[in-house]
Short mmCIF file of C-alpha atoms in Angstrom, two decimals:
data_model
loop_
_atom_site.label_atom_id
_atom_site.label_comp_id
_atom_site.label_asym_id
_atom_site.label_seq_id
_atom_site.Cartn_x
_atom_site.Cartn_y
_atom_site.Cartn_z
CA MET E 1 109.62 215.54 111.67
CA ALA E 2 111.99 215.99 108.79
CA ALA E 3 111.55 215.26 105.12
CA ALA E 4 113.78 212.54 103.73
CA ALA E 5 115.02 212.42 100.17
CA PRO E 6 113.59 209.53 98.14
CA HIS E 7 115.97 206.59 98.04
CA ALA E 8 117.20 205.76 94.58
CA GLY E 9 118.85 202.43 93.83
CA ALA E 10 122.49 202.77 92.86
CA GLN E 11 123.46 201.48 89.48
CA THR E 12 126.95 200.57 88.36
CA PRO E 13 127.97 202.89 85.52
CA SER E 14 129.63 201.62 82.43
CA SER E 15 133.42 201.67 82.68
CA THR E 16 133.71 203.46 79.35
CA PRO E 17 130.64 205.61 78.89
CA ALA E 18 130.16 206.87 75.38
CA ALA E 19 129.69 210.57 74.75
CA PRO E 20 126.02 211.25 74.06
CA SER E 21 125.12 212.05 70.50
CA PRO E 22 123.15 215.22 69.76
CA THR E 23 120.10 213.03 69.06
CA ASN E 24 120.33 211.17 72.38
CA SER E 25 120.90 214.42 74.26
CA ALA E 26 117.78 215.94 72.79
CA ALA E 27 115.70 212.86 73.56
CA GLY E 28 116.83 212.48 77.18
CA PRO E 29 115.87 214.69 80.12
CA THR E 30 117.80 217.90 80.50
CA ALA E 31 119.56 218.96 83.70
CA ALA E 32 116.78 221.46 84.30
CA GLN E 33 114.16 218.73 83.93
CA ASN E 34 116.03 216.48 86.36
CA ALA E 35 116.29 219.30 88.88
CA ASP E 36 112.62 220.08 88.51
CA GLN E 37 111.62 216.45 89.07
CA THR E 38 113.94 216.05 92.08
CA SER E 39 112.64 219.28 93.59
CA TYR E 40 109.10 218.03 93.16
CA LEU E 41 109.99 214.76 94.89
CA PHE E 42 111.40 216.64 97.88
CA GLY E 43 108.14 218.56 98.15
CA LEU E 44 106.05 215.44 97.59
CA THR E 45 107.91 213.52 100.30
CA PHE E 46 107.54 216.35 102.81
CA GLY E 47 103.85 216.73 101.98
CA GLU E 48 103.34 212.97 102.27
CA GLN E 49 104.90 212.97 105.74
CA MET E 50 102.67 215.81 106.90
CA HIS E 51 99.57 214.17 105.45
CA GLY E 52 100.53 210.94 107.23
CA VAL E 53 100.22 212.64 110.62
CA GLY E 54 97.01 214.44 109.70
CA ILE E 55 98.43 217.81 108.69
CA THR E 56 96.53 219.04 105.65
CA GLU E 57 94.85 222.42 105.82
CA GLN E 58 96.27 223.51 109.19
CA VAL E 59 99.36 225.07 107.61
CA LYS E 60 99.92 227.96 105.21
CA MET E 61 101.63 227.05 101.95
CA ASP E 62 103.25 230.49 101.52
CA SER E 63 104.85 230.21 104.94
CA ILE E 64 106.12 226.70 104.21
CA VAL E 65 107.77 227.95 101.02
CA ARG E 66 109.30 230.87 102.92
CA GLY E 67 110.67 228.50 105.53
CA LEU E 68 112.13 226.24 102.86
CA LYS E 69 113.86 229.17 101.19
CA ASP E 70 115.34 230.32 104.50
CA GLY E 71 116.53 226.81 105.31
CA LEU E 72 118.14 226.41 101.89
CA GLN E 73 119.98 229.68 102.46
CA GLY E 74 121.48 228.37 105.71
CA LYS E 75 119.08 229.61 108.38
CA ARG E 76 118.81 227.18 111.30
CA SER E 77 115.90 226.46 113.62
CA THR E 78 116.30 226.79 117.36
CA PRO E 79 115.45 224.14 119.99
CA ALA E 80 112.37 226.24 120.83
CA ASP E 81 111.35 226.18 117.16
CA ARG E 82 111.64 222.39 117.01
CA GLN E 83 109.70 222.05 120.25
CA GLN E 84 106.93 224.19 118.76
CA VAL E 85 106.74 221.89 115.73
CA GLN E 86 106.59 218.79 117.92
CA GLU E 87 103.81 220.25 120.04
CA PHE E 88 101.86 221.23 116.93
CA VAL E 89 102.18 217.73 115.40
CA HIS E 90 101.15 216.18 118.73
CA SER E 91 98.05 218.36 118.91
CA VAL E 92 97.11 217.51 115.32
CA LEU E 93 97.53 213.79 116.02
CA GLU E 94 95.39 213.98 119.16
CA ALA E 95 92.62 215.83 117.32
CA ALA E 96 92.68 213.33 114.45
CA VAL E 97 92.50 210.37 116.83
CA ALA E 98 89.51 211.92 118.63
CA ARG E 99 87.69 212.50 115.31
CA ASN E 100 88.40 208.98 114.10
CA GLN E 101 87.28 207.40 117.37
CA ALA E 102 84.03 209.38 117.31
CA ALA E 103 83.41 208.37 113.69
CA ALA E 104 84.08 204.73 114.58
CA LYS E 105 81.62 204.85 117.49
CA ASP E 106 78.89 206.42 115.35
CA PHE E 107 79.43 203.89 112.54
CA LEU E 108 79.33 200.87 114.85
CA ALA E 109 76.14 202.12 116.52
CA ARG E 110 74.41 202.23 113.13
CA ASN E 111 76.06 199.19 111.59
CA GLY E 112 75.20 196.94 114.51
CA HIS E 113 71.52 197.22 113.56
CA GLU E 114 72.08 196.25 109.93
CA LYS E 115 70.65 192.94 108.75
CA GLY E 116 73.04 190.04 109.27
CA VAL E 117 75.50 191.93 111.46
CA THR E 118 76.47 190.32 114.79
CA THR E 119 78.10 192.21 117.65
CA THR E 120 80.24 190.37 120.20
CA THR E 121 80.72 191.37 123.83
CA SER E 122 84.06 192.98 122.96
CA GLY E 123 82.44 195.30 120.40
CA LEU E 124 83.63 193.47 117.29
CA GLU E 125 80.99 193.40 114.55
CA TYR E 126 80.94 190.84 111.77
CA LYS E 127 78.78 189.64 108.92
CA VAL E 128 78.93 186.08 107.60
CA ILE E 129 79.06 186.03 103.80
CA LEU E 130 79.83 182.29 103.50
CA PRO E 131 79.87 179.96 106.53
CA GLY E 132 82.58 177.58 105.34
CA ASP E 133 82.96 173.95 106.40
CA ARG E 134 80.73 173.63 109.46
CA LYS E 135 82.13 170.15 110.25
CA ALA E 136 85.73 171.35 110.47
CA ALA E 137 87.46 171.47 113.86
CA ALA E 138 87.44 174.70 115.80
CA VAL E 139 90.35 177.03 115.06
CA ALA E 140 92.73 177.42 118.02
CA PRO E 141 94.65 180.61 118.87
CA THR E 142 97.93 178.76 118.25
CA ASP E 143 96.91 177.42 114.84
CA ALA E 144 98.46 178.74 111.64
CA VAL E 145 95.99 180.05 109.09
CA THR E 146 96.13 181.11 105.47
CA VAL E 147 93.77 183.90 104.48
CA GLN E 148 92.86 186.21 101.66
CA TYR E 149 91.80 189.64 102.84
CA ARG E 150 91.18 193.25 101.96
CA GLY E 151 91.37 196.08 104.51
CA LYS E 152 89.64 199.46 104.16
CA LEU E 153 89.06 202.58 106.20
CA LEU E 154 85.66 204.16 106.80
CA ASP E 155 86.15 206.44 103.80
CA GLY E 156 86.56 203.39 101.57
CA SER E 157 90.30 203.78 100.97
CA GLU E 158 92.14 200.46 100.84
CA PHE E 159 95.25 200.23 103.05
CA ASP E 160 96.15 196.57 102.54
CA SER E 161 95.13 193.63 100.39
CA SER E 162 96.44 190.13 99.82
CA TYR E 163 94.39 190.13 96.62
CA ALA E 164 96.37 193.10 95.32
CA ARG E 165 99.65 191.34 96.16
CA GLY E 166 98.48 188.23 94.35
CA THR E 167 99.21 185.84 97.22
CA PRO E 168 97.41 184.87 100.43
CA ALA E 169 98.86 185.65 103.86
CA SER E 170 99.81 183.01 106.44
CA PHE E 171 100.30 183.62 110.16
CA THR E 172 99.50 182.32 113.63
CA VAL E 173 96.08 183.34 114.92
CA ASN E 174 97.42 184.83 118.16
CA GLY E 175 99.94 186.93 116.25
CA VAL E 176 97.50 189.44 114.76
CA ILE E 177 95.29 192.26 116.05
CA PRO E 178 92.69 191.31 118.71
CA GLY E 179 89.74 191.79 116.37
CA TRP E 180 91.15 189.21 113.96
CA GLN E 181 92.04 186.82 116.76
CA GLU E 182 88.46 186.87 118.00
CA ALA E 183 86.95 186.38 114.55
CA LEU E 184 89.29 183.67 113.29
CA VAL E 185 88.52 181.22 116.10
CA LEU E 186 84.82 181.55 115.19
CA MET E 187 85.40 180.94 111.47
CA LYS E 188 85.67 177.69 109.53
CA PRO E 189 87.86 176.90 106.49
CA GLY E 190 86.19 178.27 103.39
CA ALA E 191 84.31 180.93 105.34
CA LYS E 192 84.08 184.49 104.10
CA TRP E 193 83.30 187.18 106.65
CA GLN E 194 83.23 190.93 106.75
CA LEU E 195 84.74 192.34 109.93
CA PHE E 196 84.14 195.76 111.44
CA VAL E 197 86.99 196.19 113.90
CA PRO E 198 86.77 198.97 116.52
CA PRO E 199 89.98 200.97 117.11
CA GLU E 200 90.53 199.33 120.51
CA LEU E 201 90.58 195.90 118.82
CA ALA E 202 92.88 197.10 116.04
CA TYR E 203 95.75 199.60 116.53
CA GLY E 204 94.12 201.98 119.00
CA ALA E 205 95.46 205.53 118.86
CA THR E 206 98.74 204.47 117.23
CA PRO E 207 98.94 205.36 113.53
CA LYS E 208 100.26 202.77 111.10
CA PRO E 209 101.23 203.15 107.42
CA GLY E 210 98.00 204.04 105.65
CA ILE E 211 96.01 203.83 108.91
CA PRO E 212 95.45 207.01 110.94
CA GLY E 213 95.31 206.66 114.71
CA GLY E 214 91.92 205.79 116.17
CA SER E 215 90.62 204.25 112.95
CA LEU E 216 87.92 201.62 112.66
CA LEU E 217 89.00 198.97 110.14
CA ILE E 218 86.79 197.06 107.73
CA PHE E 219 88.06 193.73 106.43
CA ASP E 220 86.82 191.23 103.89
CA VAL E 221 88.36 187.97 105.13
CA GLU E 222 88.39 184.53 103.52
CA LEU E 223 89.78 181.70 105.66
CA VAL E 224 91.51 179.56 103.04
CA SER E 225 93.04 176.88 105.27
CA VAL E 226 94.06 176.01 108.83
CA LYS E 227 97.16 174.16 110.02
CA SER E 228 96.55 172.81 113.50
CA SER E 229 99.16 173.33 116.19
CA GLY E 230 98.01 170.11 117.84
CA ALA E 231 96.67 171.93 120.89
CA GLN E 232 93.28 170.77 122.08
CA THR E 233 90.99 173.79 122.27
CA PRO E 234 87.24 173.65 123.05
CA ALA E 235 84.94 175.13 120.46
CA PRO E 236 84.22 178.82 121.11
CA GLU E 237 80.80 179.56 122.51
CA HIS E 238 78.81 181.55 120.00
CA SER E 239 76.52 182.67 122.79
CA GLU E 240 79.10 185.39 123.47
CA ALA E 241 78.27 186.88 120.10
CA LYS E 242 74.93 188.58 120.50
CA PRO E 243 73.18 190.07 117.47
CA LYS E 244 71.68 193.45 118.21
CA SER E 245 67.97 193.85 117.74
CA LYS E 246 67.13 194.79 114.20
#
Protein backbone atom coordinates (compact mmCIF):
# COMPACT_ATOMS: atom_id res chain seq x y z
CA MET A 1 0.00 0.00 0.00
CA ALA A 2 1.51 3.27 -1.10
CA ALA A 3 0.13 6.77 -0.95
CA ALA A 4 -0.52 8.41 -4.29
CA ALA A 5 -0.30 12.12 -4.92
CA PRO A 6 -3.65 13.75 -5.72
CA HIS A 7 -4.16 14.13 -9.45
CA ALA A 8 -4.43 17.72 -10.57
CA GLY A 9 -5.81 18.59 -13.99
CA ALA A 10 -3.24 20.19 -16.25
CA GLN A 11 -4.02 23.64 -17.53
CA THR A 12 -2.47 25.30 -20.54
CA PRO A 13 -0.54 28.37 -19.39
CA SER A 14 -0.78 31.64 -21.15
CA SER A 15 1.87 32.05 -23.84
CA THR A 16 2.85 35.46 -22.49
CA PRO A 17 2.24 35.47 -18.76
CA ALA A 18 2.29 38.90 -17.21
CA ALA A 19 4.53 39.59 -14.25
CA PRO A 20 2.42 39.67 -11.09
CA SER A 21 1.85 43.04 -9.55
CA PRO A 22 2.67 43.56 -5.88
CA THR A 23 -1.07 43.64 -5.16
CA ASN A 24 -1.76 40.33 -6.93
CA SER A 25 1.24 38.72 -5.26
CA ALA A 26 0.00 39.69 -1.84
CA ALA A 27 -3.51 38.44 -2.57
CA GLY A 28 -2.47 35.06 -3.98
CA PRO A 29 -1.10 32.09 -2.05
CA THR A 30 2.57 32.19 -1.23
CA ALA A 31 5.01 29.39 -2.05
CA ALA A 32 5.01 28.43 1.62
CA GLN A 33 1.21 28.22 1.62
CA ASN A 34 1.23 26.06 -1.51
CA ALA A 35 3.81 23.74 0.03
CA ASP A 36 1.82 23.51 3.22
CA GLN A 37 -1.38 22.62 1.36
CA THR A 38 0.37 20.05 -0.86
CA SER A 39 2.02 18.48 2.16
CA TYR A 40 -1.34 18.24 3.87
CA LEU A 41 -2.82 16.55 0.79
CA PHE A 42 -0.07 13.93 0.80
CA GLY A 43 -0.87 13.18 4.44
CA LEU A 44 -4.61 13.24 3.81
CA THR A 45 -4.31 10.81 0.90
CA PHE A 46 -2.16 8.40 2.89
CA GLY A 47 -4.52 8.59 5.86
CA GLU A 48 -7.53 8.06 3.59
CA GLN A 49 -5.94 4.92 2.15
CA MET A 50 -5.24 3.51 5.60
CA HIS A 51 -8.75 4.33 6.80
CA GLY A 52 -10.14 2.61 3.71
CA VAL A 53 -8.64 -0.71 4.79
CA GLY A 54 -9.66 -0.28 8.41
CA ILE A 55 -6.42 1.10 9.84
CA THR A 56 -7.29 3.82 12.34
CA GLU A 57 -5.98 3.51 15.87
CA GLN A 58 -3.73 0.47 15.29
CA VAL A 59 -0.74 2.63 14.32
CA LYS A 60 1.35 5.22 16.16
CA MET A 61 1.38 8.68 14.62
CA ASP A 62 4.87 9.53 15.90
CA SER A 63 6.28 6.43 14.23
CA ILE A 64 4.51 7.22 10.97
CA VAL A 65 6.05 10.69 10.96
CA ARG A 66 9.47 9.21 11.72
CA GLY A 67 9.10 6.78 8.84
CA LEU A 68 8.06 9.56 6.48
CA LYS A 69 11.09 11.62 7.45
CA ASP A 70 13.42 8.68 6.88
CA GLY A 71 11.83 7.93 3.51
CA LEU A 72 12.13 11.56 2.41
CA GLN A 73 15.81 11.45 3.31
CA GLY A 74 16.37 8.46 1.03
CA LYS A 75 16.04 5.47 3.35
CA ARG A 76 14.55 2.45 1.57
CA SER A 77 12.41 -0.36 2.93
CA THR A 78 13.47 -3.97 2.51
CA PRO A 79 11.39 -6.82 1.04
CA ALA A 80 10.93 -8.08 4.60
CA ASP A 81 9.64 -4.65 5.64
CA ARG A 82 7.09 -4.61 2.82
CA GLN A 83 6.02 -8.14 3.66
CA GLN A 84 5.44 -7.07 7.26
CA VAL A 85 3.21 -4.22 6.08
CA GLN A 86 1.22 -6.53 3.83
CA GLU A 87 0.69 -9.04 6.62
CA PHE A 88 -0.40 -6.27 8.98
CA VAL A 89 -2.92 -4.86 6.47
CA HIS A 90 -4.23 -8.38 5.81
CA SER A 91 -4.76 -9.00 9.52
CA VAL A 92 -6.55 -5.67 9.94
CA LEU A 93 -8.82 -6.44 6.99
CA GLU A 94 -9.67 -9.89 8.35
CA ALA A 95 -10.50 -8.47 11.79
CA ALA A 96 -12.68 -5.75 10.28
CA VAL A 97 -14.57 -8.25 8.13
CA ALA A 98 -15.22 -10.47 11.16
CA ARG A 99 -16.54 -7.50 13.18
CA ASN A 100 -18.77 -6.33 10.34
CA GLN A 101 -20.18 -9.81 9.73
CA ALA A 102 -20.97 -10.23 13.42
CA ALA A 103 -22.66 -6.81 13.51
CA ALA A 104 -24.69 -7.73 10.42
CA LYS A 105 -25.83 -11.01 11.98
CA ASP A 106 -26.89 -9.31 15.22
CA PHE A 107 -28.76 -6.56 13.35
CA LEU A 108 -30.64 -8.98 11.09
CA ALA A 109 -31.67 -11.12 14.08
CA ARG A 110 -33.27 -8.08 15.72
CA ASN A 111 -34.57 -6.40 12.57
CA GLY A 112 -36.32 -9.53 11.34
CA HIS A 113 -38.77 -9.22 14.25
CA GLU A 114 -39.62 -5.58 13.52
CA LYS A 115 -43.15 -4.81 12.35
CA GLY A 116 -43.54 -5.04 8.58
CA VAL A 117 -40.17 -6.68 7.93
CA THR A 118 -40.17 -9.86 5.81
CA THR A 119 -37.27 -12.31 5.69
CA THR A 120 -36.75 -14.53 2.64
CA THR A 121 -35.17 -17.98 2.65
CA SER A 122 -31.88 -16.48 1.47
CA GLY A 123 -31.69 -14.13 4.48
CA LEU A 124 -32.67 -10.95 2.65
CA GLU A 125 -34.92 -8.71 4.75
CA TYR A 126 -37.21 -6.09 3.27
CA LYS A 127 -39.97 -3.71 4.24
CA VAL A 128 -42.63 -2.54 1.79
CA ILE A 129 -43.14 1.22 2.03
CA LEU A 130 -45.34 1.49 -1.10
CA PRO A 131 -46.54 -1.58 -3.03
CA GLY A 132 -46.58 -0.05 -6.50
CA ASP A 133 -48.77 -1.18 -9.40
CA ARG A 134 -50.06 -4.59 -8.32
CA LYS A 135 -51.48 -5.27 -11.81
CA ALA A 136 -48.14 -4.82 -13.56
CA ALA A 137 -46.37 -7.85 -15.04
CA ALA A 138 -43.77 -9.62 -12.96
CA VAL A 139 -40.23 -8.30 -13.35
CA ALA A 140 -37.89 -10.78 -15.05
CA PRO A 141 -34.17 -11.14 -14.29
CA THR A 142 -33.36 -10.05 -17.85
CA ASP A 143 -35.52 -6.93 -17.73
CA ALA A 144 -34.00 -3.45 -17.61
CA VAL A 145 -35.13 -1.32 -14.70
CA THR A 146 -34.82 2.31 -13.72
CA VAL A 147 -34.57 3.00 -10.00
CA GLN A 148 -33.96 5.72 -7.48
CA TYR A 149 -32.04 4.52 -4.46
CA ARG A 150 -30.00 5.43 -1.42
CA GLY A 151 -27.45 3.08 0.17
CA LYS A 152 -26.25 3.26 3.78
CA LEU A 153 -24.10 1.28 6.17
CA LEU A 154 -25.19 0.18 9.63
CA ASP A 155 -23.67 3.31 11.15
CA GLY A 156 -25.91 5.44 8.95
CA SER A 157 -23.18 6.70 6.62
CA GLU A 158 -24.33 7.00 3.01
CA PHE A 159 -22.06 5.36 0.43
CA ASP A 160 -24.14 5.86 -2.71
CA SER A 161 -27.28 7.67 -3.82
CA SER A 162 -28.98 8.31 -7.14
CA TYR A 163 -30.86 11.11 -5.37
CA ALA A 164 -27.57 12.85 -4.60
CA ARG A 165 -26.48 12.52 -8.23
CA GLY A 166 -29.78 13.97 -9.39
CA THR A 167 -30.57 11.17 -11.84
CA PRO A 168 -32.01 7.65 -11.54
CA ALA A 169 -29.95 4.57 -12.36
CA SER A 170 -30.80 2.08 -15.12
CA PHE A 171 -29.48 -1.47 -15.40
CA THR A 172 -30.43 -5.09 -16.06
CA VAL A 173 -31.83 -6.90 -13.04
CA ASN A 174 -29.36 -9.79 -13.26
CA GLY A 175 -26.43 -7.39 -13.42
CA VAL A 176 -26.51 -6.24 -9.79
CA ILE A 177 -25.80 -7.76 -6.38
CA PRO A 178 -27.84 -10.88 -5.44
CA GLY A 179 -29.85 -9.06 -2.78
CA TRP A 180 -31.11 -6.56 -5.35
CA GLN A 181 -31.80 -9.26 -7.91
CA GLU A 182 -34.01 -11.10 -5.44
CA ALA A 183 -35.91 -7.98 -4.38
CA LEU A 184 -36.45 -6.45 -7.81
CA VAL A 185 -38.32 -9.45 -9.23
CA LEU A 186 -40.73 -9.18 -6.28
CA MET A 187 -41.33 -5.45 -6.76
CA LYS A 188 -43.77 -3.63 -9.03
CA PRO A 189 -43.31 -0.30 -10.85
CA GLY A 190 -43.93 2.53 -8.41
CA ALA A 191 -43.00 0.39 -5.41
CA LYS A 192 -40.78 1.73 -2.65
CA TRP A 193 -39.00 -0.81 -0.47
CA GLN A 194 -36.34 -0.75 2.18
CA LEU A 195 -33.83 -3.56 1.78
CA PHE A 196 -31.55 -5.01 4.43
CA VAL A 197 -28.94 -6.92 2.47
CA PRO A 198 -26.70 -9.41 4.31
CA PRO A 199 -22.99 -9.36 3.36
CA GLU A 200 -23.29 -12.68 1.50
CA LEU A 201 -25.97 -11.15 -0.76
CA ALA A 202 -23.96 -7.97 -1.30
CA TYR A 203 -20.14 -7.85 -1.65
CA GLY A 204 -19.16 -10.46 0.93
CA ALA A 205 -15.73 -9.94 2.46
CA THR A 206 -14.51 -7.82 -0.47
CA PRO A 207 -14.29 -4.10 0.37
CA LYS A 208 -15.62 -1.59 -2.14
CA PRO A 209 -15.24 2.21 -2.23
CA GLY A 210 -17.06 3.44 0.86
CA ILE A 211 -18.07 -0.13 1.83
CA PRO A 212 -15.87 -2.09 4.25
CA GLY A 213 -15.64 -5.84 3.74
CA GLY A 214 -18.36 -7.90 5.42
CA SER A 215 -20.82 -5.02 5.58
CA LEU A 216 -24.59 -5.30 5.70
CA LEU A 217 -26.14 -2.76 3.33
CA ILE A 218 -29.38 -0.85 3.81
CA PHE A 219 -31.10 0.51 0.71
CA ASP A 220 -34.12 2.69 0.10
CA VAL A 221 -35.23 1.60 -3.38
CA GLU A 222 -37.91 3.05 -5.64
CA LEU A 223 -38.68 1.06 -8.80
CA VAL A 224 -39.43 3.84 -11.27
CA SER A 225 -39.98 1.80 -14.44
CA VAL A 226 -39.38 -1.56 -16.11
CA LYS A 227 -38.42 -2.28 -19.71
CA SER A 228 -39.29 -5.86 -20.55
CA SER A 229 -36.73 -8.04 -22.31
CA GLY A 230 -39.57 -10.00 -23.88
CA ALA A 231 -38.72 -13.16 -21.95
CA GLN A 232 -41.68 -14.96 -20.45
CA THR A 233 -41.04 -15.42 -16.74
CA PRO A 234 -43.57 -16.83 -14.24
CA ALA A 235 -44.46 -14.62 -11.32
CA PRO A 236 -42.20 -15.23 -8.31
CA GLU A 237 -43.79 -17.17 -5.49
CA HIS A 238 -44.10 -14.95 -2.45
CA SER A 239 -44.42 -18.05 -0.30
CA GLU A 240 -40.62 -18.16 -0.32
CA ALA A 241 -40.62 -14.92 1.63
CA LYS A 242 -41.61 -15.81 5.15
CA PRO A 243 -42.19 -13.08 7.72
CA LYS A 244 -40.66 -13.92 11.07
CA SER A 245 -42.97 -14.08 14.04
CA LYS A 246 -43.40 -10.71 15.62
